[in-house]
Each structure stands twice: as C-alpha cells, then as structure tokens.
Coordinates of C-alpha atoms in Angstrom, one line a residue:
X773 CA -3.3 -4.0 25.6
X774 CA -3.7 -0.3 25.9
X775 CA -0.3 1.8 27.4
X776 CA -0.4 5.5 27.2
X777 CA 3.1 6.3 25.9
X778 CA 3.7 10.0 25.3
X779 CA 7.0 10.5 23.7
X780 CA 8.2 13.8 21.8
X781 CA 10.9 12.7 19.7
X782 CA 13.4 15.4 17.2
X783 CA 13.9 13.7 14.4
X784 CA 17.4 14.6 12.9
X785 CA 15.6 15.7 9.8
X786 CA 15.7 19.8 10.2
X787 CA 11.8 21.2 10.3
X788 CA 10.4 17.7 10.9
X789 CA 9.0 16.9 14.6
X790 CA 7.0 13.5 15.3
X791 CA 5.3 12.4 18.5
X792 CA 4.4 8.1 19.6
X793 CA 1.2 8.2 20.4
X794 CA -1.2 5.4 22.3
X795 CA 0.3 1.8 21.9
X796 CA -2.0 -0.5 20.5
X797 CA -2.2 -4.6 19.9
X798 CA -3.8 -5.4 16.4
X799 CA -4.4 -9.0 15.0
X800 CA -4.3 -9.3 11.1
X801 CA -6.7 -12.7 10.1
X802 CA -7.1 -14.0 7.1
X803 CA -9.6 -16.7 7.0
X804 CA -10.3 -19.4 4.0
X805 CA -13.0 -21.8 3.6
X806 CA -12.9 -24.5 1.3
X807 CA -16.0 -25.6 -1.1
X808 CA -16.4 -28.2 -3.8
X809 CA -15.1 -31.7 -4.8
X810 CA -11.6 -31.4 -6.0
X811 CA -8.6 -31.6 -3.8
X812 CA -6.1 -29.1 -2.9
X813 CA -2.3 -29.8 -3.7
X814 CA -0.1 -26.6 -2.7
X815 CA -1.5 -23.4 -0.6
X816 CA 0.4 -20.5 -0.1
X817 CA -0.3 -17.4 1.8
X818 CA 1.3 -13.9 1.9
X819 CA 0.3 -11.1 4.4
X820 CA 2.4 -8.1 4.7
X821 CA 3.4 -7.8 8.3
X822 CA 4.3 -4.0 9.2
X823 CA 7.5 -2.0 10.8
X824 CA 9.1 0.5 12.0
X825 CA 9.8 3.3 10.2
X826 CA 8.9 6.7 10.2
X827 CA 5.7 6.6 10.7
X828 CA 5.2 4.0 13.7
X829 CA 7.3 1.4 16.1
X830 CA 6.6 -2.4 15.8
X831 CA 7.2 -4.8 18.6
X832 CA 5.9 -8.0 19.7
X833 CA 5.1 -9.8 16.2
X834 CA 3.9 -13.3 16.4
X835 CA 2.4 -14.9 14.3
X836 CA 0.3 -18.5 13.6
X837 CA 1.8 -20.2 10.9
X838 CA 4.5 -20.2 8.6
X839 CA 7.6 -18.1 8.4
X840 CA 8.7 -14.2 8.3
X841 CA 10.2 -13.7 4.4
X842 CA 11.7 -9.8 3.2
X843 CA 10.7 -8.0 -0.6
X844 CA 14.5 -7.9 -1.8
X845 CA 13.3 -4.8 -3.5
X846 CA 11.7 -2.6 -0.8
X847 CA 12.9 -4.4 2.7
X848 CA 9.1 -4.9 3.1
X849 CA 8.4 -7.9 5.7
X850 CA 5.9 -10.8 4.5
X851 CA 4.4 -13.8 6.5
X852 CA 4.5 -16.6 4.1
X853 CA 2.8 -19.6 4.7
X854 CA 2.8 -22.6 2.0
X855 CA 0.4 -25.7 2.6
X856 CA -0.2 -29.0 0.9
X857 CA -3.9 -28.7 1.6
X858 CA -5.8 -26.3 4.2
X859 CA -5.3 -27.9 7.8
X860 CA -8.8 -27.3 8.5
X861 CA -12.0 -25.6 7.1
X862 CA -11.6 -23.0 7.6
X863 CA -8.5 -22.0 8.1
X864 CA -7.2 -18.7 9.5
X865 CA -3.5 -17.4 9.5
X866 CA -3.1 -14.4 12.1
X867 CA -0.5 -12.0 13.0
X868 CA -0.3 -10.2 15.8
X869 CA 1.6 -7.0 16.9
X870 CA 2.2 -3.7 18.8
X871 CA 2.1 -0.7 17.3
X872 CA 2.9 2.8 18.5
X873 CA 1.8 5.5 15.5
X874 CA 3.6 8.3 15.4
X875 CA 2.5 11.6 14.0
X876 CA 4.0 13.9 12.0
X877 CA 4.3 17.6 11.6
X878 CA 6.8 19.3 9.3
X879 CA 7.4 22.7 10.1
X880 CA 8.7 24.1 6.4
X881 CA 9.8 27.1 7.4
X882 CA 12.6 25.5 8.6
X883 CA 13.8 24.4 5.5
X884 CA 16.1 27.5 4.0
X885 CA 17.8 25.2 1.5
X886 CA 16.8 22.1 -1.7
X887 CA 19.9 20.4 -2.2
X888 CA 20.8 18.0 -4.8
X889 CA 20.2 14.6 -4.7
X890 CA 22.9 12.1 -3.6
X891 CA 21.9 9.9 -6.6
X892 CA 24.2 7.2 -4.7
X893 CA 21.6 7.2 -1.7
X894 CA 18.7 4.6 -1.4
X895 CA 16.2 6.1 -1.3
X896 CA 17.4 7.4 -4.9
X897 CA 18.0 4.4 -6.3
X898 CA 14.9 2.5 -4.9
X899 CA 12.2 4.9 -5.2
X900 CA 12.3 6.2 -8.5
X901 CA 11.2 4.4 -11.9
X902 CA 8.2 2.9 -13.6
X903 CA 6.2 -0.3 -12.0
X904 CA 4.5 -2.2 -14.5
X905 CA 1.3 -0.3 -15.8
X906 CA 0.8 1.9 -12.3
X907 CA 4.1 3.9 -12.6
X908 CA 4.9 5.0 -16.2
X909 CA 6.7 8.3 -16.3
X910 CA 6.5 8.8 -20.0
X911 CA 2.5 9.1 -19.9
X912 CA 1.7 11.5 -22.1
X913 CA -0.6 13.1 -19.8
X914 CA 1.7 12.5 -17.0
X915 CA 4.1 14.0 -19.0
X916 CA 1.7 17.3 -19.8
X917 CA 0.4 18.0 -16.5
X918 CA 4.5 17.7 -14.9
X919 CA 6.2 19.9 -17.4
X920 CA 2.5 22.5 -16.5
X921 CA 3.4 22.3 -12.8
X922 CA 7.1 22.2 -13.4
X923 CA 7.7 25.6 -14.9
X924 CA 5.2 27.6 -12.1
X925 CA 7.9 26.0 -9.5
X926 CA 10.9 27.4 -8.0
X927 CA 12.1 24.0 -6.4
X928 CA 11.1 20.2 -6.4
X929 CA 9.5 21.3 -2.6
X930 CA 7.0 23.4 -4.5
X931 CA 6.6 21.0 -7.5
X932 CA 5.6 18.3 -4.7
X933 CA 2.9 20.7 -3.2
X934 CA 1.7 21.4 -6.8
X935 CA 1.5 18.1 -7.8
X936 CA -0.2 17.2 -4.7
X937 CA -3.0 20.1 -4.7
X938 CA -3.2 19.5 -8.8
X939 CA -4.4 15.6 -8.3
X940 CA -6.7 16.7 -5.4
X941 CA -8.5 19.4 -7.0
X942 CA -8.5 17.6 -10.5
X943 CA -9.5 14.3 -10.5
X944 CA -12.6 12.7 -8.8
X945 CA -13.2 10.1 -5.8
X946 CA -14.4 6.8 -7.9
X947 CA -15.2 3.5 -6.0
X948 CA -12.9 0.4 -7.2
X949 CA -9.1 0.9 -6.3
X950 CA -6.1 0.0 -7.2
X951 CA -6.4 0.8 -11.4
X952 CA -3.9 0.7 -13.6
X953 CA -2.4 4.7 -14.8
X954 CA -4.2 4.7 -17.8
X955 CA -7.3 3.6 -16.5
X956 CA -7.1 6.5 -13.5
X957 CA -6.6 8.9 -16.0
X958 CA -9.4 7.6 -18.8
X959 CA -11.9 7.3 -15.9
X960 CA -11.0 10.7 -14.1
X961 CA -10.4 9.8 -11.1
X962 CA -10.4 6.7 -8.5
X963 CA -9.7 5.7 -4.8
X964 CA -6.6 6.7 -2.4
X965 CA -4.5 3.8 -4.0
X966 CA -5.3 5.3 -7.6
X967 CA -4.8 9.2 -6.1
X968 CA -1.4 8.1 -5.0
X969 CA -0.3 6.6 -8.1
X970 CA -1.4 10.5 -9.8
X971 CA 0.5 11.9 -7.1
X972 CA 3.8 9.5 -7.4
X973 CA 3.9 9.5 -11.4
X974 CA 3.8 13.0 -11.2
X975 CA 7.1 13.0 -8.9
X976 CA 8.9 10.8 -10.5
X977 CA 8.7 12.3 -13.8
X978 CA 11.0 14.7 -12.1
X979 CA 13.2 12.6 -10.1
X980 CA 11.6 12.9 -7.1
X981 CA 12.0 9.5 -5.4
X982 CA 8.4 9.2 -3.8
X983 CA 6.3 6.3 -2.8
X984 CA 2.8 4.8 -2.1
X985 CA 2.1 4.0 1.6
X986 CA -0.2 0.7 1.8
X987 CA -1.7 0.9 5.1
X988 CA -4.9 -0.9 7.3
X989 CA -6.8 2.0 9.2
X990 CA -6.5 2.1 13.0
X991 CA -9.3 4.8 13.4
X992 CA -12.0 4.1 11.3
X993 CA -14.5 1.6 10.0
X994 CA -12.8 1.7 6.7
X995 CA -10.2 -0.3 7.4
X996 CA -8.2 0.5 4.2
X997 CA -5.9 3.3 3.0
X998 CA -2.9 4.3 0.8
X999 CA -0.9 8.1 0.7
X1000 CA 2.4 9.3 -0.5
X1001 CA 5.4 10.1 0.9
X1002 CA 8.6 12.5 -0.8
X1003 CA 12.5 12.5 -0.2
X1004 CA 13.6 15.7 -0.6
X1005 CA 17.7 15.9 0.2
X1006 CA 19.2 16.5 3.5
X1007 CA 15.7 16.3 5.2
X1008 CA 14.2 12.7 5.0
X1009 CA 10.3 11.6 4.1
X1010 CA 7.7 13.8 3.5
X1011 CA 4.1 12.6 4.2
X1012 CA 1.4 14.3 1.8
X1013 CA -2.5 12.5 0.9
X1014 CA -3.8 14.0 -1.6
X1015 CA -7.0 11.6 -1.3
X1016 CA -7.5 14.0 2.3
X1017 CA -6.7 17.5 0.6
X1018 CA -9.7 16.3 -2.3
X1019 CA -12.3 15.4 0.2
X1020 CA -11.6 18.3 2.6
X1021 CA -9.9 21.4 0.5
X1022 CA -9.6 23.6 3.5
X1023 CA -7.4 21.2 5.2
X1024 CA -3.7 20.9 5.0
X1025 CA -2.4 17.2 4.6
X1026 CA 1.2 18.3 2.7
X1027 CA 3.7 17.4 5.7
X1028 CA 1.5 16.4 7.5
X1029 CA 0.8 12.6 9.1
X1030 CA -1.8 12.5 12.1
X1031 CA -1.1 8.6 12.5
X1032 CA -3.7 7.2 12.4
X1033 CA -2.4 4.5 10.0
X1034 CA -0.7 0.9 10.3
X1035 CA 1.4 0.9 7.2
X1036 CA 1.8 -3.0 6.3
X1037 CA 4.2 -1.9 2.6
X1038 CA 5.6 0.7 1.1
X1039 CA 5.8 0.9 -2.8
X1040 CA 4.4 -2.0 -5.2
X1041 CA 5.8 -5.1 -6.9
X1042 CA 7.8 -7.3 -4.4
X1043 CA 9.9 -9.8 -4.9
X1044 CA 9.6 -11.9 -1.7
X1045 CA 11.5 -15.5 -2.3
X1046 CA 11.7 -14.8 -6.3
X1047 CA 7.8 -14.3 -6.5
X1048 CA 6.3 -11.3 -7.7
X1049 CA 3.7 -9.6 -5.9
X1050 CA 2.2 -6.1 -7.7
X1051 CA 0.1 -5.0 -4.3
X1052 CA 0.0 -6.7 -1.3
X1053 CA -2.5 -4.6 1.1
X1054 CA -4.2 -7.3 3.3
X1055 CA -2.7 -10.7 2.3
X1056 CA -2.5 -12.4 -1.5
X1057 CA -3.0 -16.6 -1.9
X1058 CA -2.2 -18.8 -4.7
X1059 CA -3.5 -22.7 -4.9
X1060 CA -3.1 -25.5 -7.2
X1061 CA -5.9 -28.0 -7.5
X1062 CA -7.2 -31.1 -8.8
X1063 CA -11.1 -31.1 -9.4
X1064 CA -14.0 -28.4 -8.7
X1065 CA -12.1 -26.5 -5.8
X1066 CA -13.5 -22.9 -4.3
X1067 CA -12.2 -20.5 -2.3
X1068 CA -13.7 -18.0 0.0
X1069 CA -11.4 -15.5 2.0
X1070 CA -12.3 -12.7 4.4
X1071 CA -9.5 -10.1 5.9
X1072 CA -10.2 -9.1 9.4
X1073 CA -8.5 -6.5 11.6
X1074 CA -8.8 -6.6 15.5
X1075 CA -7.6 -3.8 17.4
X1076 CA -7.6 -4.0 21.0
X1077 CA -7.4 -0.5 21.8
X1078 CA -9.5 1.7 19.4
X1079 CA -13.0 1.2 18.6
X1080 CA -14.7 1.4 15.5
X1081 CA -12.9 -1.1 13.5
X1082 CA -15.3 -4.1 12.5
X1083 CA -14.5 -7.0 10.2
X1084 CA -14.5 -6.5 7.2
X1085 CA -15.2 -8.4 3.9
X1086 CA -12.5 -8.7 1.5
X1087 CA -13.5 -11.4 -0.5
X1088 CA -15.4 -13.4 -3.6
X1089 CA -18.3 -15.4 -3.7
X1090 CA -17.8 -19.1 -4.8
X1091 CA -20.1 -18.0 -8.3
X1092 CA -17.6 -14.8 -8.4
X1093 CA -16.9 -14.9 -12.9
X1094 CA -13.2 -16.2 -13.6
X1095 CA -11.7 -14.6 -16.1
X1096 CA -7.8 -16.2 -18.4
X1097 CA -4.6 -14.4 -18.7
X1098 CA -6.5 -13.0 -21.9
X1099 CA -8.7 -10.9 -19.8
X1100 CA -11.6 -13.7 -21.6
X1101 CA -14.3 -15.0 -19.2
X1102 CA -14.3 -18.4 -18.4
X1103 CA -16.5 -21.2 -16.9
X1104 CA -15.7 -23.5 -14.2
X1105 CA -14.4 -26.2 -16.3
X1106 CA -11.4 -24.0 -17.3
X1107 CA -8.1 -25.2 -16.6
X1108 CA -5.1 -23.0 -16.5
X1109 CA -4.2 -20.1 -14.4
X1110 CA -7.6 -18.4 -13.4
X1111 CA -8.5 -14.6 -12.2
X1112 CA -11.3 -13.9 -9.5
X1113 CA -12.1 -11.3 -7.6
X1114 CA -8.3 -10.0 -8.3
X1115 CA -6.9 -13.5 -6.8
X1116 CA -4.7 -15.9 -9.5
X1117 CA -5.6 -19.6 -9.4
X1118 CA -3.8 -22.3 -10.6
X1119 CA -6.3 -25.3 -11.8
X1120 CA -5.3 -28.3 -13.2

C-alpha cells in the first residue's frame, strides 16, 4: 500500500512545523529455527510495535500471535508472545502496520524565551535520571565535559546544541553498538545508539529531560538507527542526531527530523508485565529448556512502499560462545542462565 498524503500540520509548539509524508505498510518478522535434541518448555517473544507520536502516525497494526502489552515506564507498546514450545520450525511472529513519517523543522528563531521547567510535567519526571550502566550522570567525564559546555552557554537551548556538536566532533564512529557509558568513553567512540547515550548523559547532567529514539530505517539498507530528542519548556521535543552532524559536519541535524525513521521505543529499560527489558530495537526472546536446545533468529523488515530495504541478519550462529552471568565463557553443557550473541537463555 502506497497513498500520497500531503499534510502541513502547525504544531502548537511555537517555531516547530512538521509535514506527513508518503504512507507506507511495513511488516516486522522475527523468525526462529530450532536445532538440537533437547525440548523446549516456555518461549516468549517481545517486539516493540511503534506509535504515534511526534515523529509519525500508526494505524492498521495487526499482528500474528500473541497479545499487545505497554512498558509501565515509558507508554512504549510491545507484542508479546509466550509459547510452550515453537509451533513449528521455524516459526515467525509478524507485525504489521501503516505508518505516515512526519518531518520536522524547528524554526529557532521563533523561540524568544527558555522558561523553567514544570518539574510536575511528564516529560520531567520520566525522562530524566540514570539507566543502569548507559545513563550515569555523575561520570566523571560526563561530569567534566557538562560543567566545560555549561559555562560557554547562555541557556539549556545552547547547552543542547553544544553538547550535540561536542559528541559529534569528539568522539569516533566504532562498529558494535549499544556499549555501556564507560565503555563509549574508554573506546572513544561507538555507533548512533552509543552517540546518543554521549549526547543524553550530557543533558541530563543538567536537567534536561532528553531521550534515545530506537528506530528501524525506512530509507536505507541499514535498517537500524537511534538519535535524541530534548524538552525544552513551553515548546515540546526537540529532534537532534549527533551520529549525522559526525559523519556530515556541514550539515545541520539540531531541530531537525527529515523522517525517514520508524521509531519502534523511546528511552531504555522497560518494564512490560514486570519484566525488565534494557533495549528492545528489533524483538528480545527468552526460552527455558531441557536438553541440547539452539536457537537461530533473523529480524526482517518488509516495506511495501520504499525500496532498498533488504532482510537483514540479526542473529547467532548455533556454535555462537555462551558466556554466565560472570561474564565467564562457558560450554554447551552449562546449565544456568546463558548469554549469546546479547540473547539470555535459561537452560536447565
């Protein structure tokens, strides 16, 4: 499905304008195949399933399996599916949607005054604080580098833009996303997830509620990506990548969305149904076995609309290494909760 929609829409934040572009029908799969001689006794999938916000309209969602559940800490949406055993080998769970983008372009001059923040507002109270070891404000680098950019500002808008330009111009594109703060900062660098977390540590060490973006691509062959957004008082969200402003310096991505996004979560560590989840981009699993059991997955993204999205691989290899809680590689004979390829496993 492909319907040219062409909507201007003033958004009642002052300076901010965004425009629906082309709506578009994607499918979300994940697909598992089962290998070895041990039996599976519980299965349970999660897969982020987008909405509306400011940044694109959802309609239409359907999906294969299991039920719609909501992150009580974020309002993010989840399919969650729970098996016994996998129905059949292999076994995809899909969901399918609309999705209008919308871009966004924030016209600053319009914005004559920084007021206070209502600390009573949500985005106050949800968007600030440390997650686990991604978001710790009292880094002492973190620390350094926001009291540096703090005192050359006049206001937290400029503070945002420095921050922003700082990360881009500072730290270096490194394959292997999604490391922890310290790790960003001891390697120098990292992916878009790992620029984000620069970008939102740096914010929130001044009480600026901000935010990582998880997103699938609509418009490229890398179907992954992950950028910030700001509240600044009176005026709403404030898109800014500073994964974009590093790989093209010329450019301006501060206020600036050109939608070509789905974003599937925003923020990290959900608590969907009392079960924590740090990062959910594509879809997280969980099984409990008896035996030898192995899992492949793949993540695929169909867009019927846009080409140049292909599938994807997301996954492990059935010899992938396993490694405890400890961080201590293990064999396949371990039992206990077991790491692969990012994935916990449960085998007994």
């Amino acid at each position: 499905m492909k319907k040219l929609i062409i909507i201007i829409v003033a958004i009642a934040c002052a300076g901010m304008t965004s425009a629906q572009n082309n709506t578009y029908n994607v499918t979300n799969k994940a697909v598992f195949t089962k290998s070895g001689s041990g039996t599976i006794t519980s299965f349970k999938v999660y897969m982020p399933i987008p909405q509306t916000n400011e940044y694109q309209t959802i309609n239409n969602v359907t999906n294969s399996d299991g039920e719609e559940v909501v992150d009580n800490n974020y309002g993010n949406k989840f399919l969650y599916v729970e098996r016994n055993n996998l129905p059949s080998n292999p076994w995809e769970v899909t969901s399918t949607f609309d999705i209008t983008p919308k871009t966004v372009n924030i016209d600053f001059s319009q914005i004559t005054e920084i007021k206070e923040y209502d600390k009573n507002s949500t985005a106050y109270k949800r968007y600030l604080g440390n997650r686990g070891e991604y978001i710790n404000t009292s880094n002492p680098t973190i620390m350094q580098i926001g009291d540096q950019l703090w005192n050359e500002s006049s206001n937290v808008l400029e503070y945002a833009r420095k921050c922003y330009e700082y990360v881009a111009s500072h730290y270096n594109y490194i394959r292997g996303s999604w490391r922890t703060l310290a790790q960003i900062i001891q390697a120098g660098g990292g992916e878009c997830g790992d620029f984000s977390t620069l970008v939102v540590n740096l914010l929130r060490y001044k009480n600026i509620p901000s935010r990582h973006n998880i997103c699938l691509r609509l418009d490229t062959d890398n179907s992954y990506h992950v950028w910030v957004d700001f509240y600044l008082e009176g005026y709403g969200w404030i898109p800014l990548d500073a994964t974009y402003k590093h790989d093209y310096p010329s450019g301006d991505y501060f206020g600036r969305y050109a939608g070509d996004c789905i974003v599937v979560a925003q923020d990290m560590f959900y608590d969907v149904n009392g079960f924590n989840l740090e990062i959910c981009q594509t879809f997280s699993y969980y099984y409990w076995c008896n035996g030898t059991v192995n899992i492949s997955d793949s993540h695929k993204v169909k867009n019927n609309g846009i080409t140049g999205i292909q599938p994807v691989p997301f996954s492990a290899t059935d010899n992938a290494p396993r490694y405890n809680l400890q961080g201590q590689k293990v064999d396949a004979n371990y039992k206990g909760v077991v790491i692969s390829k990012g994935k916990k496993h449960v085998v007994r």
